[in-house]
Amino acid sequence: MHPPELSDYTALFARYGKLSDIYMGPDDERFRLLFEQVCHLLSQPSPFNLSLPDGFVRTARQYLANDSRTVSHMRNPENRHFMLSDLFDYVELMQRIHARRHP
């Protein structure tokens, strides 16, 4: 398995459709699997992950390590949705920048 890259995140998010307003959606469990998948990608060492804001990687690693505060916080679907929305927006921005630099 290769280290996660921008394309891995865009492919994963593409499976779930438009996510830019996920934080405004219902507080249900529809995106729990996406959150788990994102955490696994974020927890792997890679140059792309190093370029991400530290909060994404730190939260994912703490969540997967069963850190009680992080798990308790992320048990709330609204908090998971907010993190996914922020990461989606960041990945989308990085994708646009990459496309402009490498047409």
JSON list of C-alpha atoms in Angstrom, two decimals:
[
{"chain": "A", "resi": 1, "resn": "MET", "atom": "CA", "xyz": [0.00, 0.00, 0.00]},
{"chain": "A", "resi": 2, "resn": "HIS", "atom": "CA", "xyz": [1.36, 3.41, -0.95]},
{"chain": "A", "resi": 3, "resn": "PRO", "atom": "CA", "xyz": [1.40, 6.46, 1.33]},
{"chain": "A", "resi": 4, "resn": "PRO", "atom": "CA", "xyz": [-1.82, 8.49, 1.07]},
{"chain": "A", "resi": 5, "resn": "GLU", "atom": "CA", "xyz": [-1.82, 11.26, -1.52]},
{"chain": "A", "resi": 6, "resn": "LEU", "atom": "CA", "xyz": [-4.25, 13.98, -2.52]},
{"chain": "A", "resi": 7, "resn": "SER", "atom": "CA", "xyz": [-5.84, 11.62, -5.06]},
{"chain": "A", "resi": 8, "resn": "ASP", "atom": "CA", "xyz": [-6.67, 9.08, -2.34]},
{"chain": "A", "resi": 9, "resn": "TYR", "atom": "CA", "xyz": [-8.70, 11.66, -0.45]},
{"chain": "A", "resi": 10, "resn": "THR", "atom": "CA", "xyz": [-10.46, 12.99, -3.54]},
{"chain": "A", "resi": 11, "resn": "ALA", "atom": "CA", "xyz": [-11.37, 9.44, -4.62]},
{"chain": "A", "resi": 12, "resn": "LEU", "atom": "CA", "xyz": [-12.72, 8.61, -1.17]},
{"chain": "A", "resi": 13, "resn": "PHE", "atom": "CA", "xyz": [-14.77, 11.79, -0.92]},
{"chain": "A", "resi": 14, "resn": "ALA", "atom": "CA", "xyz": [-16.09, 11.31, -4.47]},
{"chain": "A", "resi": 15, "resn": "ARG", "atom": "CA", "xyz": [-17.76, 8.07, -3.37]},
{"chain": "A", "resi": 16, "resn": "TYR", "atom": "CA", "xyz": [-19.93, 10.08, -0.97]},
{"chain": "A", "resi": 17, "resn": "GLY", "atom": "CA", "xyz": [-20.97, 12.89, -3.31]},
{"chain": "A", "resi": 18, "resn": "LYS", "atom": "CA", "xyz": [-21.03, 16.59, -2.46]},
{"chain": "A", "resi": 19, "resn": "LEU", "atom": "CA", "xyz": [-19.86, 17.06, 1.12]},
{"chain": "A", "resi": 20, "resn": "SER", "atom": "CA", "xyz": [-19.26, 20.79, 1.42]},
{"chain": "A", "resi": 21, "resn": "ASP", "atom": "CA", "xyz": [-22.38, 21.22, 3.56]},
{"chain": "A", "resi": 22, "resn": "ILE", "atom": "CA", "xyz": [-22.17, 17.95, 5.51]},
{"chain": "A", "resi": 23, "resn": "TYR", "atom": "CA", "xyz": [-21.94, 19.86, 8.80]},
{"chain": "A", "resi": 24, "resn": "MET", "atom": "CA", "xyz": [-25.43, 21.23, 8.16]},
{"chain": "A", "resi": 25, "resn": "GLY", "atom": "CA", "xyz": [-26.91, 17.78, 7.58]},
{"chain": "A", "resi": 26, "resn": "PRO", "atom": "CA", "xyz": [-28.81, 15.65, 10.05]},
{"chain": "A", "resi": 27, "resn": "ASP", "atom": "CA", "xyz": [-26.90, 14.35, 13.07]},
{"chain": "A", "resi": 28, "resn": "ASP", "atom": "CA", "xyz": [-27.04, 10.72, 12.07]},
{"chain": "A", "resi": 29, "resn": "GLU", "atom": "CA", "xyz": [-24.60, 7.91, 11.40]},
{"chain": "A", "resi": 30, "resn": "ARG", "atom": "CA", "xyz": [-24.52, 8.04, 7.59]},
{"chain": "A", "resi": 31, "resn": "PHE", "atom": "CA", "xyz": [-20.95, 9.27, 7.46]},
{"chain": "A", "resi": 32, "resn": "ARG", "atom": "CA", "xyz": [-19.44, 7.20, 10.27]},
{"chain": "A", "resi": 33, "resn": "LEU", "atom": "CA", "xyz": [-17.70, 4.86, 7.80]},
{"chain": "A", "resi": 34, "resn": "LEU", "atom": "CA", "xyz": [-16.29, 7.82, 5.89]},
{"chain": "A", "resi": 35, "resn": "PHE", "atom": "CA", "xyz": [-14.96, 9.25, 9.15]},
{"chain": "A", "resi": 36, "resn": "GLU", "atom": "CA", "xyz": [-13.28, 5.93, 10.00]},
{"chain": "A", "resi": 37, "resn": "GLN", "atom": "CA", "xyz": [-11.76, 5.67, 6.51]},
{"chain": "A", "resi": 38, "resn": "VAL", "atom": "CA", "xyz": [-10.48, 9.24, 6.68]},
{"chain": "A", "resi": 39, "resn": "CYS", "atom": "CA", "xyz": [-8.92, 8.59, 10.08]},
{"chain": "A", "resi": 40, "resn": "HIS", "atom": "CA", "xyz": [-7.06, 5.60, 8.70]},
{"chain": "A", "resi": 41, "resn": "LEU", "atom": "CA", "xyz": [-5.74, 7.65, 5.77]},
{"chain": "A", "resi": 42, "resn": "LEU", "atom": "CA", "xyz": [-4.75, 10.53, 8.03]},
{"chain": "A", "resi": 43, "resn": "SER", "atom": "CA", "xyz": [-2.90, 8.28, 10.46]},
{"chain": "A", "resi": 44, "resn": "GLN", "atom": "CA", "xyz": [-0.51, 6.96, 7.82]},
{"chain": "A", "resi": 45, "resn": "PRO", "atom": "CA", "xyz": [2.81, 8.71, 7.27]},
{"chain": "A", "resi": 46, "resn": "SER", "atom": "CA", "xyz": [2.99, 10.51, 3.94]},
{"chain": "A", "resi": 47, "resn": "PRO", "atom": "CA", "xyz": [4.28, 13.76, 2.46]},
{"chain": "A", "resi": 48, "resn": "PHE", "atom": "CA", "xyz": [0.70, 14.83, 1.73]},
{"chain": "A", "resi": 49, "resn": "ASN", "atom": "CA", "xyz": [-0.44, 14.20, 5.30]},
{"chain": "A", "resi": 50, "resn": "LEU", "atom": "CA", "xyz": [2.52, 16.26, 6.54]},
{"chain": "A", "resi": 51, "resn": "SER", "atom": "CA", "xyz": [1.21, 19.16, 4.45]},
{"chain": "A", "resi": 52, "resn": "LEU", "atom": "CA", "xyz": [-2.20, 19.05, 6.15]},
{"chain": "A", "resi": 53, "resn": "PRO", "atom": "CA", "xyz": [-3.07, 21.20, 9.16]},
{"chain": "A", "resi": 54, "resn": "ASP", "atom": "CA", "xyz": [-1.87, 19.29, 12.22]},
{"chain": "A", "resi": 55, "resn": "GLY", "atom": "CA", "xyz": [-5.33, 19.13, 13.79]},
{"chain": "A", "resi": 56, "resn": "PHE", "atom": "CA", "xyz": [-6.59, 16.65, 11.21]},
{"chain": "A", "resi": 57, "resn": "VAL", "atom": "CA", "xyz": [-3.73, 14.20, 11.66]},
{"chain": "A", "resi": 58, "resn": "ARG", "atom": "CA", "xyz": [-3.56, 14.59, 15.44]},
{"chain": "A", "resi": 59, "resn": "THR", "atom": "CA", "xyz": [-7.30, 14.03, 15.87]},
{"chain": "A", "resi": 60, "resn": "ALA", "atom": "CA", "xyz": [-7.26, 10.95, 13.63]},
{"chain": "A", "resi": 61, "resn": "ARG", "atom": "CA", "xyz": [-4.31, 9.39, 15.46]},
{"chain": "A", "resi": 62, "resn": "GLN", "atom": "CA", "xyz": [-5.80, 10.10, 18.87]},
{"chain": "A", "resi": 63, "resn": "TYR", "atom": "CA", "xyz": [-9.16, 8.72, 17.78]},
{"chain": "A", "resi": 64, "resn": "LEU", "atom": "CA", "xyz": [-7.61, 5.50, 16.45]},
{"chain": "A", "resi": 65, "resn": "ALA", "atom": "CA", "xyz": [-5.51, 5.19, 19.62]},
{"chain": "A", "resi": 66, "resn": "ASN", "atom": "CA", "xyz": [-8.76, 5.33, 21.63]},
{"chain": "A", "resi": 67, "resn": "ASP", "atom": "CA", "xyz": [-7.83, 8.55, 23.40]},
{"chain": "A", "resi": 68, "resn": "SER", "atom": "CA", "xyz": [-10.81, 8.97, 25.74]},
{"chain": "A", "resi": 69, "resn": "ARG", "atom": "CA", "xyz": [-11.26, 12.73, 25.21]},
{"chain": "A", "resi": 70, "resn": "THR", "atom": "CA", "xyz": [-11.03, 12.45, 21.43]},
{"chain": "A", "resi": 71, "resn": "VAL", "atom": "CA", "xyz": [-13.31, 9.42, 21.20]},
{"chain": "A", "resi": 72, "resn": "SER", "atom": "CA", "xyz": [-15.85, 11.11, 23.46]},
{"chain": "A", "resi": 73, "resn": "HIS", "atom": "CA", "xyz": [-15.75, 14.30, 21.37]},
{"chain": "A", "resi": 74, "resn": "MET", "atom": "CA", "xyz": [-16.01, 12.44, 18.06]},
{"chain": "A", "resi": 75, "resn": "ARG", "atom": "CA", "xyz": [-18.85, 10.28, 19.30]},
{"chain": "A", "resi": 76, "resn": "ASN", "atom": "CA", "xyz": [-21.05, 13.25, 18.45]},
{"chain": "A", "resi": 77, "resn": "PRO", "atom": "CA", "xyz": [-21.97, 13.07, 14.73]},
{"chain": "A", "resi": 78, "resn": "GLU", "atom": "CA", "xyz": [-21.96, 16.87, 14.51]},
{"chain": "A", "resi": 79, "resn": "ASN", "atom": "CA", "xyz": [-18.27, 16.96, 15.48]},
{"chain": "A", "resi": 80, "resn": "ARG", "atom": "CA", "xyz": [-17.38, 14.23, 12.98]},
{"chain": "A", "resi": 81, "resn": "HIS", "atom": "CA", "xyz": [-19.33, 16.02, 10.25]},
{"chain": "A", "resi": 82, "resn": "PHE", "atom": "CA", "xyz": [-17.58, 19.30, 11.02]},
{"chain": "A", "resi": 83, "resn": "MET", "atom": "CA", "xyz": [-14.14, 17.68, 10.76]},
{"chain": "A", "resi": 84, "resn": "LEU", "atom": "CA", "xyz": [-15.09, 15.91, 7.52]},
{"chain": "A", "resi": 85, "resn": "SER", "atom": "CA", "xyz": [-16.43, 19.15, 6.08]},
{"chain": "A", "resi": 86, "resn": "ASP", "atom": "CA", "xyz": [-13.24, 21.03, 6.94]},
{"chain": "A", "resi": 87, "resn": "LEU", "atom": "CA", "xyz": [-11.05, 18.29, 5.51]},
{"chain": "A", "resi": 88, "resn": "PHE", "atom": "CA", "xyz": [-13.20, 18.08, 2.38]},
{"chain": "A", "resi": 89, "resn": "ASP", "atom": "CA", "xyz": [-12.87, 21.83, 1.83]},
{"chain": "A", "resi": 90, "resn": "TYR", "atom": "CA", "xyz": [-9.11, 21.69, 2.38]},
{"chain": "A", "resi": 91, "resn": "VAL", "atom": "CA", "xyz": [-8.67, 18.76, -0.01]},
{"chain": "A", "resi": 92, "resn": "GLU", "atom": "CA", "xyz": [-10.85, 20.48, -2.61]},
{"chain": "A", "resi": 93, "resn": "LEU", "atom": "CA", "xyz": [-8.72, 23.63, -2.32]},
{"chain": "A", "resi": 94, "resn": "MET", "atom": "CA", "xyz": [-5.50, 21.61, -2.67]},
{"chain": "A", "resi": 95, "resn": "GLN", "atom": "CA", "xyz": [-6.94, 19.87, -5.72]},
{"chain": "A", "resi": 96, "resn": "ARG", "atom": "CA", "xyz": [-7.69, 23.22, -7.38]},
{"chain": "A", "resi": 97, "resn": "ILE", "atom": "CA", "xyz": [-4.20, 24.50, -6.61]},
{"chain": "A", "resi": 98, "resn": "HIS", "atom": "CA", "xyz": [-2.66, 21.32, -8.00]},
{"chain": "A", "resi": 99, "resn": "ALA", "atom": "CA", "xyz": [-4.77, 21.56, -11.17]},
{"chain": "A", "resi": 100, "resn": "ARG", "atom": "CA", "xyz": [-3.62, 25.14, -11.78]},
{"chain": "A", "resi": 101, "resn": "ARG", "atom": "CA", "xyz": [0.03, 24.27, -11.29]},
{"chain": "A", "resi": 102, "resn": "HIS", "atom": "CA", "xyz": [-0.15, 21.14, -13.43]},
{"chain": "A", "resi": 103, "resn": "PRO", "atom": "CA", "xyz": [-2.72, 21.75, -16.20]}
]
